[in-house]
Short mmCIF file of C-alpha atoms and ligand atoms in Angstrom, two decimals:
data_model
loop_
_atom_site.label_atom_id
_atom_site.label_comp_id
_atom_site.label_asym_id
_atom_site.label_seq_id
_atom_site.Cartn_x
_atom_site.Cartn_y
_atom_site.Cartn_z
CA MET A 731 153.49 18.68 167.93
CA ARG A 732 151.24 15.75 167.12
CA PHE A 733 148.58 17.35 169.36
CA LEU A 734 148.43 20.74 167.58
CA GLU A 735 148.47 18.93 164.31
CA LYS A 736 145.45 17.15 165.39
CA ILE A 737 143.72 20.37 166.63
CA PHE A 738 144.45 21.93 163.57
CA GLN A 739 143.15 18.97 161.33
CA ASP A 740 140.14 19.30 163.30
CA ILE A 741 139.42 22.61 162.87
CA SER A 742 140.20 22.47 159.13
CA ALA A 743 137.79 19.47 158.69
CA GLN A 744 135.12 21.55 160.57
CA THR A 745 135.50 24.95 158.59
CA LEU A 746 137.08 24.17 155.14
CA PRO A 747 135.11 22.05 152.76
CA SER A 748 137.34 19.45 150.88
CA ALA A 749 134.47 18.41 148.96
CA CYS A 750 131.43 19.87 146.62
CA ILE A 751 128.93 21.36 149.02
CA VAL A 752 126.12 19.68 146.96
CA CYS A 753 127.43 16.30 145.82
CA GLU A 754 130.34 16.01 148.59
CA ARG A 755 132.50 14.55 146.11
CA HIS A 756 136.17 15.49 146.96
CA GLN A 757 137.46 18.13 144.64
CA GLN A 758 139.11 21.40 144.61
CA ASP A 759 135.88 23.79 144.04
CA VAL A 760 133.52 24.55 146.75
CA ILE A 761 130.68 23.59 144.32
CA CYS A 762 131.81 21.17 141.40
CA GLY A 763 131.16 21.79 137.81
CA ASP A 764 128.36 19.08 137.37
CA CYS A 765 126.19 20.20 140.37
CA LEU A 766 126.77 23.91 139.20
CA LYS A 767 125.31 23.06 135.79
CA SER A 768 122.77 20.97 137.18
CA LEU A 769 121.56 23.79 139.70
CA GLY A 770 121.85 26.32 137.02
CA SER A 771 119.35 24.16 134.77
CA ASN A 772 116.87 23.57 137.67
CA CYS A 773 116.89 26.35 140.05
CA LEU A 774 113.86 28.78 140.55
CA LEU A 775 115.71 31.36 138.44
CA ASN A 776 114.41 29.40 135.29
CA TYR A 777 110.76 29.63 136.42
CA GLU A 778 108.43 32.58 136.17
CA CYS A 779 108.16 34.09 139.65
CA CYS A 780 106.04 36.52 141.33
CA PHE A 781 108.04 39.88 141.06
CA GLN A 782 106.98 40.89 144.43
CA CYS A 783 107.58 37.88 146.61
CA GLY A 784 109.37 35.47 144.52
CA ILE A 785 107.06 32.26 144.41
CA ALA A 786 106.69 30.38 141.17
CA LEU A 787 103.66 31.39 139.39
CA ARG A 788 100.48 29.43 138.56
CA THR A 789 99.53 29.79 135.11
CA SER A 790 96.47 31.74 135.80
CA GLU A 791 98.98 34.40 137.47
CA LEU A 792 101.21 34.92 134.63
CA HIS A 793 99.71 37.76 132.88
CA THR A 794 100.14 39.91 135.91
CA GLN A 795 103.66 38.41 136.86
CA LYS A 796 102.25 38.67 140.59
CA CYS A 797 100.84 35.70 142.83
CA GLU A 798 97.17 35.79 144.05
CA SER A 799 98.53 36.64 147.67
CA CYS A 800 100.38 39.69 146.62
CA THR A 801 97.72 40.83 144.44
CA ASN A 802 94.98 40.64 147.37
CA ASN A 803 97.44 41.60 150.27
CA PRO A 804 100.33 43.24 148.92
CA PRO A 805 103.42 43.16 151.11
CA TYR A 806 105.69 46.12 152.21
CA PHE A 807 108.58 44.93 150.06
CA ASP A 808 108.93 45.69 146.35
CA LYS A 809 110.88 43.09 144.78
CA THR A 810 112.04 39.63 145.68
CA TYR A 811 114.74 37.74 143.90
CA CYS A 812 115.38 34.08 144.91
CA LEU A 813 118.42 31.75 143.94
CA ASP A 814 116.46 28.33 144.22
CA ARG A 815 113.82 26.40 146.03
CA TYR A 816 114.31 25.36 149.79
CA GLU A 817 113.66 21.89 148.57
CA GLY A 818 116.52 22.05 146.00
CA SER A 819 120.02 20.60 145.96
CA LEU A 820 121.40 23.70 148.19
CA GLN A 821 119.44 22.64 151.22
CA ASN A 822 121.88 20.14 152.77
CA ALA A 823 124.66 22.92 152.25
CA LEU A 824 122.53 25.31 154.23
CA HIS A 825 121.80 22.84 156.89
CA GLN A 826 125.65 22.14 157.30
CA LEU A 827 126.15 25.96 157.75
CA LYS A 828 123.21 26.38 160.24
CA TYR A 829 123.43 23.55 162.24
CA GLN A 830 126.39 21.80 161.94
CA LYS A 831 128.28 25.38 162.08
CA ARG A 832 130.47 24.68 159.08
CA LEU A 833 131.23 27.87 158.11
CA ALA A 834 133.14 27.19 155.09
CA TYR A 835 129.58 26.18 153.62
CA ALA A 836 128.68 29.97 153.51
CA HIS A 837 131.56 30.52 151.26
CA GLY A 838 130.33 27.70 148.64
CA LEU A 839 126.86 28.96 148.85
CA ALA A 840 128.04 32.68 148.01
CA ASN A 841 130.06 31.03 145.19
CA ALA A 842 126.94 29.22 143.86
CA TRP A 843 125.04 32.87 144.10
CA ASN A 844 127.89 34.59 142.51
CA GLN A 845 128.23 32.23 139.53
CA LEU A 846 124.57 31.95 138.71
CA PHE A 847 122.81 35.16 139.97
CA ALA A 848 125.27 38.13 140.45
CA ILE A 849 125.25 39.11 136.88
CA GLN A 850 121.59 39.26 136.83
CA LEU A 851 121.20 41.41 140.18
CA LYS A 852 124.48 43.61 139.25
CA ASP A 853 122.42 46.65 138.12
CA ILE A 854 120.23 46.80 141.07
CA ASP A 855 120.82 50.05 142.72
CA ALA A 856 120.47 50.38 146.52
CA SER A 857 122.26 52.18 149.36
CA HIS A 858 122.66 49.26 151.70
CA LEU A 859 122.54 45.48 151.84
CA LEU A 860 121.29 44.33 155.34
CA PRO A 861 121.13 40.66 156.45
CA VAL A 862 118.14 39.71 158.25
CA PRO A 863 119.59 39.79 161.96
CA LEU A 864 119.64 37.22 164.53
CA SER A 865 118.65 38.30 168.16
CA THR A 866 121.85 38.60 170.40
CA GLU A 867 120.72 35.59 172.26
CA LYS A 868 120.34 33.58 169.05
CA LEU A 869 123.74 34.95 167.96
CA LEU A 870 125.45 33.91 170.99
CA THR A 871 124.08 30.18 170.80
CA ARG A 872 124.82 29.89 166.97
CA GLY A 873 127.87 31.85 167.21
CA PHE A 874 127.20 33.43 163.85
CA ASN A 875 124.50 34.85 161.68
CA GLN A 876 124.23 32.56 158.69
CA SER A 877 122.43 35.25 156.47
CA TRP A 878 125.51 37.59 157.09
CA GLU A 879 128.13 34.75 156.58
CA ILE A 880 126.64 34.35 152.90
CA ALA A 881 125.67 38.16 152.56
CA ARG A 882 129.21 39.17 153.02
CA LYS A 883 130.79 37.03 150.15
CA ILE A 884 128.10 37.84 147.49
CA ASP A 885 128.81 40.18 144.80
CA CYS A 886 127.14 43.53 144.53
CA GLY A 887 127.34 46.91 143.22
CA LEU A 888 130.28 49.05 144.44
CA GLY A 889 127.81 51.44 145.75
CA ILE A 890 125.91 49.11 148.06
CA ARG A 891 127.02 49.10 151.55
CA LYS A 892 126.82 45.81 153.38
CA THR A 893 125.75 46.78 156.91
CA PRO A 894 125.21 43.95 159.31
CA PHE A 895 124.35 46.03 162.39
CA LEU A 896 121.76 48.47 161.36
CA LEU A 897 118.89 46.05 161.62
CA LYS A 898 118.23 44.32 164.92
CA ARG A 899 116.19 41.87 166.42
CA HIS A 900 114.65 41.35 169.99
CA HIS A 901 114.64 37.92 171.20
CA HIS A 902 111.52 35.92 171.20
CA LYS A 903 111.28 32.52 173.07
CA THR A 904 108.93 31.20 170.43
CA GLN A 905 109.90 29.92 167.28
CA GLN A 906 108.26 30.54 164.02
CA VAL A 907 107.35 27.05 162.80
CA GLY A 908 104.53 26.67 160.57
CA GLY A 909 101.24 28.40 161.17
CA LYS A 910 99.15 30.64 159.08
CA ILE A 911 100.55 33.73 157.31
CA SER A 912 98.26 36.13 159.23
CA ALA A 913 99.24 34.53 162.63
CA ARG A 914 102.96 34.63 161.77
CA ARG A 915 102.44 38.51 160.79
CA LEU A 916 101.04 39.18 164.12
CA ALA A 917 103.69 37.12 165.81
CA ILE A 918 106.36 39.02 164.10
CA ARG A 919 105.06 42.54 164.58
CA ASN A 920 107.70 44.81 166.43
CA VAL A 921 110.28 42.06 166.43
CA PHE A 922 112.87 44.11 164.53
CA TYR A 923 114.31 47.57 165.31
CA LEU A 924 116.89 50.06 163.92
CA ASP A 925 120.01 51.43 165.06
CA PRO A 926 119.33 54.98 165.87
CA CYS A 927 122.78 55.80 164.21
CA PHE A 928 121.89 54.93 161.15
CA ILE A 929 118.09 55.80 160.65
CA GLU A 930 119.00 59.12 158.54
CA SER A 931 120.83 57.07 156.17
CA LEU A 932 117.61 55.23 154.99
CA ASP A 933 115.86 58.38 154.00
CA GLY A 934 114.60 57.86 150.40
CA GLN A 935 117.06 55.19 149.56
CA SER A 936 116.52 51.71 148.33
CA ILE A 937 117.45 48.92 150.65
CA ILE A 938 118.37 45.19 149.96
CA ILE A 939 117.65 42.67 152.48
CA PHE A 940 119.42 39.30 152.38
CA ASP A 941 117.84 36.17 153.75
CA ASP A 942 118.83 32.56 153.62
CA VAL A 943 115.42 31.35 153.50
CA MET A 944 111.95 32.92 152.96
CA THR A 945 108.77 31.05 153.94
CA THR A 946 105.72 32.84 154.31
CA GLY A 947 107.32 36.13 153.77
CA ALA A 948 106.16 37.56 157.20
CA THR A 949 109.91 38.40 158.39
CA LEU A 950 110.75 40.32 155.44
CA ASN A 951 107.27 41.91 155.34
CA GLU A 952 107.69 43.27 158.89
CA ILE A 953 111.30 44.30 157.95
CA ALA A 954 110.18 46.20 154.93
CA ARG A 955 107.59 47.67 157.01
CA LEU A 956 110.00 48.91 159.71
CA LEU A 957 112.44 50.47 156.80
CA LYS A 958 109.48 52.34 154.82
CA ASP A 959 108.19 53.68 158.04
CA ASN A 960 111.67 55.08 158.58
CA GLY A 961 111.94 56.66 155.22
CA ALA A 962 113.36 53.82 152.93
CA SER A 963 111.59 54.30 149.39
CA HIS A 964 112.08 50.57 148.32
CA VAL A 965 112.78 47.37 149.79
CA ILE A 966 114.14 44.66 147.85
CA ASN A 967 114.70 40.98 149.16
CA TRP A 968 117.57 38.78 147.82
CA VAL A 969 116.72 35.25 149.03
CA LEU A 970 118.91 31.88 148.85
CA LEU A 971 116.20 29.58 149.10
CA ARG A 972 112.49 29.94 148.69
CA THR A 973 110.12 27.40 150.16
CA ALA A 974 107.08 26.41 148.07
CA ARG A 975 103.72 27.71 148.80
CA ALA A 976 101.07 25.70 150.55
CA PRO A 977 98.83 23.71 148.13
CA TYR A 978 95.30 24.47 147.51
CA VAL A 979 93.19 23.20 150.39
ZN1 ZN B 361 129.07 18.41 143.17
ZN1 ZN B 362 103.80 37.23 145.39
#
């Protein structure tokens, strides 16, 4: 009996948070009131961001509400909504989910999203919400897709179908780390494909893509290109954490 109890406790410790996902203080809620308040006051939502790619705007870009990169080289996606910066207070919680495989952190992250962001997004109309997929190989290694684990718990309109298997990803040995935007766009080309059974359902529809982290936007741009090539009319990104843009060089 003791042995079974120990197993249960070990599993619980790995899967259920008994502390706030941000400050890690022991308490009942998955994110405590203080951390939620602080996140609400400091997160990216409070800043003027490019409507197309979600990056915080420079003063010179405020009049168009669009960053220089989207003006000069427009991406395929139409809009991007980001909760916070990658460097902000949710980064550790996301790492706990992705790298320590603590699935309950997905619940905490979705909870933060729902409390701070869901009302703002509730009127967005779309037919599908798709998580950015992992390749089958990566899925087997990690055991779950972190974007889907968060996306499945976030609040969205009743007419939006959350569909985890519509969009699929080939396995590539090289990981995307750093590099110029143009090089990353080239590297990501043709990495994604669609389940043929669902392609007809995309025709003329708005599609939401959910990603845990947006860096250069190359991945989301390639997904938007694929969806629009297959009939989607609009592609909207919902992103948990957005990295800051590279400084001027
Ligand atoms: Zn806290
Ligand atoms: Zn932009």
